[in-house]
PDB file of N, CA and C in Angstrom:
ATOM      1  N   MET A   1     129.075 172.265 171.556  1.00  0.00           N
ATOM      2  CA  MET A   1     128.774 171.246 170.574  1.00  0.00           C
ATOM      3  C   MET A   1     127.808 170.221 171.141  1.00  0.00           C
ATOM      4  N   ALA A   2     128.035 169.829 172.390  1.00  0.00           N
ATOM      5  CA  ALA A   2     127.148 168.839 173.000  1.00  0.00           C
ATOM      6  C   ALA A   2     125.747 169.403 173.159  1.00  0.00           C
ATOM      7  N   ARG A   3     125.688 170.717 173.410  1.00  0.00           N
ATOM      8  CA  ARG A   3     124.375 171.340 173.570  1.00  0.00           C
ATOM      9  C   ARG A   3     123.606 171.326 172.259  1.00  0.00           C
ATOM     10  N   GLN A   4     124.259 171.518 171.129  1.00  0.00           N
ATOM     11  CA  GLN A   4     123.609 171.480 169.823  1.00  0.00           C
ATOM     12  C   GLN A   4     123.087 170.067 169.530  1.00  0.00           C
ATOM     13  N   ASN A   5     123.860 169.070 169.863  1.00  0.00           N
ATOM     14  CA  ASN A   5     123.420 167.696 169.656  1.00  0.00           C
ATOM     15  C   ASN A   5     122.197 167.374 170.508  1.00  0.00           C
ATOM     16  N   TYR A   6     122.202 167.902 171.737  1.00  0.00           N
ATOM     17  CA  TYR A   6     121.074 167.676 172.630  1.00  0.00           C
ATOM     18  C   TYR A   6     119.792 168.251 172.034  1.00  0.00           C
ATOM     19  N   PHE A   7     119.859 169.472 171.521  1.00  0.00           N
ATOM     20  CA  PHE A   7     118.684 170.095 170.927  1.00  0.00           C
ATOM     21  C   PHE A   7     118.258 169.384 169.648  1.00  0.00           C
ATOM     22  N   HIS A   8     119.216 168.886 168.908  1.00  0.00           N
ATOM     23  CA  HIS A   8     118.906 168.138 167.688  1.00  0.00           C
ATOM     24  C   HIS A   8     118.163 166.837 168.034  1.00  0.00           C
ATOM     25  N   VAL A   9     118.629 166.162 169.077  1.00  0.00           N
ATOM     26  CA  VAL A   9     117.970 164.916 169.504  1.00  0.00           C
ATOM     27  C   VAL A   9     116.558 165.213 169.986  1.00  0.00           C
ATOM     28  N   ILE A  10     116.395 166.268 170.769  1.00  0.00           N
ATOM     29  CA  ILE A  10     115.063 166.645 171.263  1.00  0.00           C
ATOM     30  C   ILE A  10     114.143 166.981 170.094  1.00  0.00           C
ATOM     31  N   LYS A  11     114.676 167.709 169.121  1.00  0.00           N
ATOM     32  CA  LYS A  11     113.888 168.095 167.952  1.00  0.00           C
ATOM     33  C   LYS A  11     113.444 166.850 167.174  1.00  0.00           C
ATOM     34  N   CYS A  12     114.332 165.904 166.976  1.00  0.00           N
ATOM     35  CA  CYS A  12     114.001 164.673 166.248  1.00  0.00           C
ATOM     36  C   CYS A  12     112.975 163.834 167.010  1.00  0.00           C
ATOM     37  N   LEU A  13     113.177 163.735 168.334  1.00  0.00           N
ATOM     38  CA  LEU A  13     112.233 162.952 169.134  1.00  0.00           C
ATOM     39  C   LEU A  13     110.845 163.583 169.152  1.00  0.00           C
ATOM     40  N   SER A  14     110.800 164.899 169.200  1.00  0.00           N
ATOM     41  CA  SER A  14     109.486 165.549 169.193  1.00  0.00           C
ATOM     42  C   SER A  14     108.803 165.373 167.837  1.00  0.00           C
ATOM     43  N   ALA A  15     109.563 165.393 166.766  1.00  0.00           N
ATOM     44  CA  ALA A  15     108.989 165.155 165.437  1.00  0.00           C
ATOM     45  C   ALA A  15     108.472 163.718 165.326  1.00  0.00           C
ATOM     46  N   ILE A  16     109.229 162.784 165.859  1.00  0.00           N
ATOM     47  CA  ILE A  16     108.790 161.382 165.845  1.00  0.00           C
ATOM     48  C   ILE A  16     107.541 161.205 166.712  1.00  0.00           C
ATOM     49  N   GLY A  17     107.550 161.837 167.871  1.00  0.00           N
ATOM     50  CA  GLY A  17     106.386 161.767 168.757  1.00  0.00           C
ATOM     51  C   GLY A  17     105.140 162.349 168.109  1.00  0.00           C
ATOM     52  N   LEU A  18     105.300 163.477 167.447  1.00  0.00           N
ATOM     53  CA  LEU A  18     104.177 164.090 166.743  1.00  0.00           C
ATOM     54  C   LEU A  18     103.669 163.174 165.629  1.00  0.00           C
ATOM     55  N   GLY A  19     104.592 162.549 164.929  1.00  0.00           N
ATOM     56  CA  GLY A  19     104.195 161.603 163.881  1.00  0.00           C
ATOM     57  C   GLY A  19     103.422 160.417 164.435  1.00  0.00           C
ATOM     58  N   VAL A  20     103.850 159.921 165.577  1.00  0.00           N
ATOM     59  CA  VAL A  20     103.149 158.785 166.214  1.00  0.00           C
ATOM     60  C   VAL A  20     101.748 159.203 166.642  1.00  0.00           C
ATOM     61  N   VAL A  21     101.630 160.398 167.212  1.00  0.00           N
ATOM     62  CA  VAL A  21     100.317 160.888 167.646  1.00  0.00           C
ATOM     63  C   VAL A  21      99.383 161.056 166.450  1.00  0.00           C
ATOM     64  N   VAL A  22      99.870 161.633 165.385  1.00  0.00           N
ATOM     65  CA  VAL A  22      99.043 161.830 164.191  1.00  0.00           C
ATOM     66  C   VAL A  22      98.643 160.492 163.588  1.00  0.00           C
ATOM     67  N   ALA A  23      99.583 159.571 163.491  1.00  0.00           N
ATOM     68  CA  ALA A  23      99.273 158.250 162.933  1.00  0.00           C
ATOM     69  C   ALA A  23      98.259 157.509 163.802  1.00  0.00           C
ATOM     70  N   SER A  24      98.390 157.626 165.099  1.00  0.00           N
ATOM     71  CA  SER A  24      97.445 156.972 166.003  1.00  0.00           C
ATOM     72  C   SER A  24      96.059 157.559 165.872  1.00  0.00           C
ATOM     73  N   SER A  25      95.972 158.861 165.750  1.00  0.00           N
ATOM     74  CA  SER A  25      94.651 159.488 165.638  1.00  0.00           C
ATOM     75  C   SER A  25      93.994 159.129 164.317  1.00  0.00           C
ATOM     76  N   LEU A  26      94.769 159.046 163.251  1.00  0.00           N
ATOM     77  CA  LEU A  26      94.200 158.649 161.965  1.00  0.00           C
ATOM     78  C   LEU A  26      93.750 157.189 162.004  1.00  0.00           C
ATOM     79  N   THR A  27      94.502 156.354 162.650  1.00  0.00           N
ATOM     80  CA  THR A  27      94.140 154.948 162.753  1.00  0.00           C
ATOM     81  C   THR A  27      92.857 154.789 163.558  1.00  0.00           C
ATOM     82  N   SER A  28      92.751 155.498 164.663  1.00  0.00           N
ATOM     83  CA  SER A  28      91.536 155.385 165.466  1.00  0.00           C
ATOM     84  C   SER A  28      90.344 155.954 164.724  1.00  0.00           C
ATOM     85  N   CYS A  29      90.553 156.968 163.914  1.00  0.00           N
ATOM     86  CA  CYS A  29      89.479 157.534 163.110  1.00  0.00           C
ATOM     87  C   CYS A  29      88.988 156.487 162.105  1.00  0.00           C
ATOM     88  N   ALA A  30      89.924 155.765 161.504  1.00  0.00           N
ATOM     89  CA  ALA A  30      89.545 154.717 160.551  1.00  0.00           C
ATOM     90  C   ALA A  30      88.797 153.593 161.256  1.00  0.00           C
ATOM     91  N   VAL A  31      89.208 153.254 162.456  1.00  0.00           N
ATOM     92  CA  VAL A  31      88.524 152.200 163.217  1.00  0.00           C
ATOM     93  C   VAL A  31      87.097 152.631 163.540  1.00  0.00           C
ATOM     94  N   VAL A  32      86.934 153.880 163.928  1.00  0.00           N
ATOM     95  CA  VAL A  32      85.597 154.395 164.233  1.00  0.00           C
ATOM     96  C   VAL A  32      84.733 154.393 162.979  1.00  0.00           C
ATOM     97  N   ALA A  33      85.297 154.758 161.855  1.00  0.00           N
ATOM     98  CA  ALA A  33      84.532 154.772 160.605  1.00  0.00           C
ATOM     99  C   ALA A  33      84.087 153.364 160.218  1.00  0.00           C
ATOM    100  N   VAL A  34      84.967 152.391 160.366  1.00  0.00           N
ATOM    101  CA  VAL A  34      84.610 151.005 160.043  1.00  0.00           C
ATOM    102  C   VAL A  34      83.563 150.483 161.014  1.00  0.00           C
ATOM    103  N   ALA A  35      83.707 150.796 162.287  1.00  0.00           N
ATOM    104  CA  ALA A  35      82.728 150.354 163.278  1.00  0.00           C
ATOM    105  C   ALA A  35      81.374 151.011 163.021  1.00  0.00           C
ATOM    106  N   ASP A  36      81.374 152.278 162.650  1.00  0.00           N
ATOM    107  CA  ASP A  36      80.129 152.972 162.344  1.00  0.00           C
ATOM    108  C   ASP A  36      79.448 152.340 161.138  1.00  0.00           C
ATOM    109  N   ALA A  37      80.217 152.000 160.130  1.00  0.00           N
ATOM    110  CA  ALA A  37      79.646 151.346 158.952  1.00  0.00           C
ATOM    111  C   ALA A  37      79.063 149.988 159.312  1.00  0.00           C
ATOM    112  N   ALA A  38      79.745 149.238 160.163  1.00  0.00           N
ATOM    113  CA  ALA A  38      79.245 147.924 160.569  1.00  0.00           C
ATOM    114  C   ALA A  38      77.948 148.049 161.355  1.00  0.00           C
ATOM    115  N   VAL A  39      77.869 149.032 162.234  1.00  0.00           N
ATOM    116  CA  VAL A  39      76.639 149.244 163.006  1.00  0.00           C
ATOM    117  C   VAL A  39      75.500 149.668 162.089  1.00  0.00           C
ATOM    118  N   THR A  40      75.784 150.493 161.114  1.00  0.00           N
ATOM    119  CA  THR A  40      74.756 150.923 160.171  1.00  0.00           C
ATOM    120  C   THR A  40      74.225 149.744 159.370  1.00  0.00           C
ATOM    121  N   VAL A  41      75.113 148.891 158.903  1.00  0.00           N
ATOM    122  CA  VAL A  41      74.689 147.714 158.141  1.00  0.00           C
ATOM    123  C   VAL A  41      73.865 146.784 159.022  1.00  0.00           C
ATOM    124  N   ALA A  42      74.295 146.571 160.245  1.00  0.00           N
ATOM    125  CA  ALA A  42      73.568 145.683 161.149  1.00  0.00           C
ATOM    126  C   ALA A  42      72.189 146.239 161.481  1.00  0.00           C
ATOM    127  N   SER A  43      72.100 147.532 161.747  1.00  0.00           N
ATOM    128  CA  SER A  43      70.790 148.109 162.082  1.00  0.00           C
ATOM    129  C   SER A  43      69.863 148.090 160.880  1.00  0.00           C
ATOM    130  N   THR A  44      70.390 148.293 159.683  1.00  0.00           N
ATOM    131  CA  THR A  44      69.565 148.204 158.480  1.00  0.00           C
ATOM    132  C   THR A  44      69.064 146.783 158.286  1.00  0.00           C
ATOM    133  N   ALA A  45      69.908 145.809 158.544  1.00  0.00           N
ATOM    134  CA  ALA A  45      69.488 144.408 158.417  1.00  0.00           C
ATOM    135  C   ALA A  45      68.398 144.074 159.422  1.00  0.00           C
ATOM    136  N   VAL A  46      68.521 144.584 160.635  1.00  0.00           N
ATOM    137  CA  VAL A  46      67.499 144.329 161.663  1.00  0.00           C
ATOM    138  C   VAL A  46      66.179 144.988 161.275  1.00  0.00           C
ATOM    139  N   LYS A  47      66.222 146.213 160.776  1.00  0.00           N
ATOM    140  CA  LYS A  47      65.002 146.903 160.354  1.00  0.00           C
ATOM    141  C   LYS A  47      64.327 146.152 159.212  1.00  0.00           C
ATOM    142  N   LEU A  48      65.119 145.712 158.242  1.00  0.00           N
ATOM    143  CA  LEU A  48      64.565 144.994 157.104  1.00  0.00           C
ATOM    144  C   LEU A  48      63.943 143.678 157.550  1.00  0.00           C
ATOM    145  N   THR A  49      64.612 142.971 158.450  1.00  0.00           N
ATOM    146  CA  THR A  49      64.073 141.710 158.967  1.00  0.00           C
ATOM    147  C   THR A  49      62.777 141.953 159.725  1.00  0.00           C
ATOM    148  N   ALA A  50      62.734 142.997 160.532  1.00  0.00           N
ATOM    149  CA  ALA A  50      61.524 143.301 161.294  1.00  0.00           C
ATOM    150  C   ALA A  50      60.362 143.646 160.369  1.00  0.00           C
ATOM    151  N   LYS A  51      60.620 144.404 159.335  1.00  0.00           N
ATOM    152  CA  LYS A  51      59.558 144.739 158.381  1.00  0.00           C
ATOM    153  C   LYS A  51      59.074 143.494 157.653  1.00  0.00           C
ATOM    154  N   THR A  52      59.998 142.620 157.278  1.00  0.00           N
ATOM    155  CA  THR A  52      59.629 141.396 156.577  1.00  0.00           C
ATOM    156  C   THR A  52      58.781 140.499 157.468  1.00  0.00           C
ATOM    157  N   VAL A  53      59.170 140.366 158.710  1.00  0.00           N
ATOM    158  CA  VAL A  53      58.394 139.548 159.652  1.00  0.00           C
ATOM    159  C   VAL A  53      57.018 140.166 159.867  1.00  0.00           C
ATOM    160  N   GLY A  54      56.953 141.471 159.964  1.00  0.00           N
ATOM    161  CA  GLY A  54      55.674 142.147 160.136  1.00  0.00           C
ATOM    162  C   GLY A  54      54.743 141.932 158.963  1.00  0.00           C
ATOM    163  N   VAL A  55      55.277 142.022 157.756  1.00  0.00           N
ATOM    164  CA  VAL A  55      54.465 141.797 156.564  1.00  0.00           C
ATOM    165  C   VAL A  55      54.019 140.342 156.495  1.00  0.00           C
ATOM    166  N   ALA A  56      54.912 139.429 156.797  1.00  0.00           N
ATOM    167  CA  ALA A  56      54.555 138.003 156.784  1.00  0.00           C
ATOM    168  C   ALA A  56      53.488 137.706 157.827  1.00  0.00           C
ATOM    169  N   ALA A  57      53.590 138.322 158.990  1.00  0.00           N
ATOM    170  CA  ALA A  57      52.582 138.107 160.030  1.00  0.00           C
ATOM    171  C   ALA A  57      51.240 138.681 159.595  1.00  0.00           C
ATOM    172  N   ASP A  58      51.240 139.821 158.938  1.00  0.00           N
ATOM    173  CA  ASP A  58      49.993 140.404 158.441  1.00  0.00           C
ATOM    174  C   ASP A  58      49.338 139.516 157.387  1.00  0.00           C
ATOM    175  N   ILE A  59      50.148 138.862 156.577  1.00  0.00           N
ATOM    176  CA  ILE A  59      49.606 137.985 155.539  1.00  0.00           C
ATOM    177  C   ILE A  59      49.057 136.704 156.151  1.00  0.00           C
ATOM    178  N   VAL A  60      49.791 136.119 157.068  1.00  0.00           N
ATOM    179  CA  VAL A  60      49.416 134.814 157.632  1.00  0.00           C
ATOM    180  C   VAL A  60      48.291 134.936 158.644  1.00  0.00           C
ATOM    181  N   LEU A  61      48.390 135.901 159.532  1.00  0.00           N
ATOM    182  CA  LEU A  61      47.406 136.030 160.604  1.00  0.00           C
ATOM    183  C   LEU A  61      46.263 136.933 160.163  1.00  0.00           C
ATOM    184  N   PRO A  62      45.027 136.527 160.428  1.00  0.00           N
ATOM    185  CA  PRO A  62      43.909 137.402 160.067  1.00  0.00           C
ATOM    186  C   PRO A  62      43.873 138.625 160.979  1.00  0.00           C
ATOM    187  N   SER A  63      43.452 139.715 160.429  1.00  0.00           N
ATOM    188  CA  SER A  63      43.382 140.945 161.199  1.00  0.00           C
ATOM    189  C   SER A  63      42.200 140.891 162.156  1.00  0.00           C
ATOM    190  N   SER A  64      42.347 141.457 163.328  1.00  0.00           N
ATOM    191  CA  SER A  64      41.249 141.464 164.292  1.00  0.00           C
ATOM    192  C   SER A  64      40.114 142.348 163.793  1.00  0.00           C
ATOM    193  N   ASP A  65      40.412 143.363 162.980  1.00  0.00           N
ATOM    194  CA  ASP A  65      39.365 144.210 162.411  1.00  0.00           C
ATOM    195  C   ASP A  65      38.481 143.411 161.468  1.00  0.00           C
ATOM    196  N   LYS A  66      39.079 142.528 160.697  1.00  0.00           N
ATOM    197  CA  LYS A  66      38.300 141.710 159.777  1.00  0.00           C
ATOM    198  C   LYS A  66      37.398 140.754 160.548  1.00  0.00           C
ATOM    199  N   LYS A  67      37.906 140.205 161.651  1.00  0.00           N
ATOM    200  CA  LYS A  67      37.094 139.306 162.472  1.00  0.00           C
ATOM    201  C   LYS A  67      35.889 140.053 163.042  1.00  0.00           C
ATOM    202  N   VAL A  68      36.116 141.249 163.545  1.00  0.00           N
ATOM    203  CA  VAL A  68      35.033 142.036 164.139  1.00  0.00           C
ATOM    204  C   VAL A  68      33.999 142.371 163.070  1.00  0.00           C
ATOM    205  N   ASN A  69      34.454 142.766 161.883  1.00  0.00           N
ATOM    206  CA  ASN A  69      33.536 143.113 160.799  1.00  0.00           C
ATOM    207  C   ASN A  69      32.737 141.895 160.358  1.00  0.00           C
ATOM    208  N   LYS A  70      33.350 140.712 160.300  1.00  0.00           N
ATOM    209  CA  LYS A  70      32.645 139.501 159.909  1.00  0.00           C
ATOM    210  C   LYS A  70      31.594 139.140 160.957  1.00  0.00           C
ATOM    211  N   GLU A  71      31.937 139.293 162.245  1.00  0.00           N
ATOM    212  CA  GLU A  71      30.999 138.977 163.316  1.00  0.00           C
ATOM    213  C   GLU A  71      29.801 139.946 163.280  1.00  0.00           C
ATOM    214  N   LYS A  72      30.052 141.221 163.031  1.00  0.00           N
ATOM    215  CA  LYS A  72      28.968 142.197 162.968  1.00  0.00           C
ATOM    216  C   LYS A  72      28.066 141.939 161.765  1.00  0.00           C
ATOM    217  N   SER A  73      28.667 141.597 160.621  1.00  0.00           N
ATOM    218  CA  SER A  73      27.855 141.352 159.439  1.00  0.00           C
ATOM    219  C   SER A  73      27.023 140.069 159.580  1.00  0.00           C
ATOM    220  N   SER A  74      27.567 139.060 160.272  1.00  0.00           N
ATOM    221  CA  SER A  74      26.810 137.821 160.474  1.00  0.00           C
ATOM    222  C   SER A  74      25.690 138.040 161.485  1.00  0.00           C
ATOM    223  N   GLU A  75      25.853 138.945 162.441  1.00  0.00           N
ATOM    224  CA  GLU A  75      24.808 139.250 163.413  1.00  0.00           C
ATOM    225  C   GLU A  75      23.665 140.017 162.769  1.00  0.00           C
ATOM    226  N   LYS A  76      23.968 140.851 161.777  1.00  0.00           N
ATOM    227  CA  LYS A  76      22.940 141.647 161.104  1.00  0.00           C
ATOM    228  C   LYS A  76      22.048 140.746 160.256  1.00  0.00           C
ATOM    229  N   LYS A  77      22.536 139.657 159.744  1.00  0.00           N
ATOM    230  CA  LYS A  77      21.757 138.783 158.864  1.00  0.00           C
ATOM    231  C   LYS A  77      20.843 137.989 159.681  1.00  0.00           C
TER     232      LYS A  77
END
């Protein structure tokens, strides 16, 4: 009888252990998914900011090609 109880306890503990392992792996998977989403959002924001700054710099600063073309055209006259 004691031997049957021992096996029953082992069986229950192994089932609980398996449940803990599965729950932990699912939780870590969810953490990785959330972290991946956060990194994706952050990298998209950085790319968008860089493009915006680049466009603003192109608008504000004159292009060196335009300067060269203006200098060449003024020399020809």
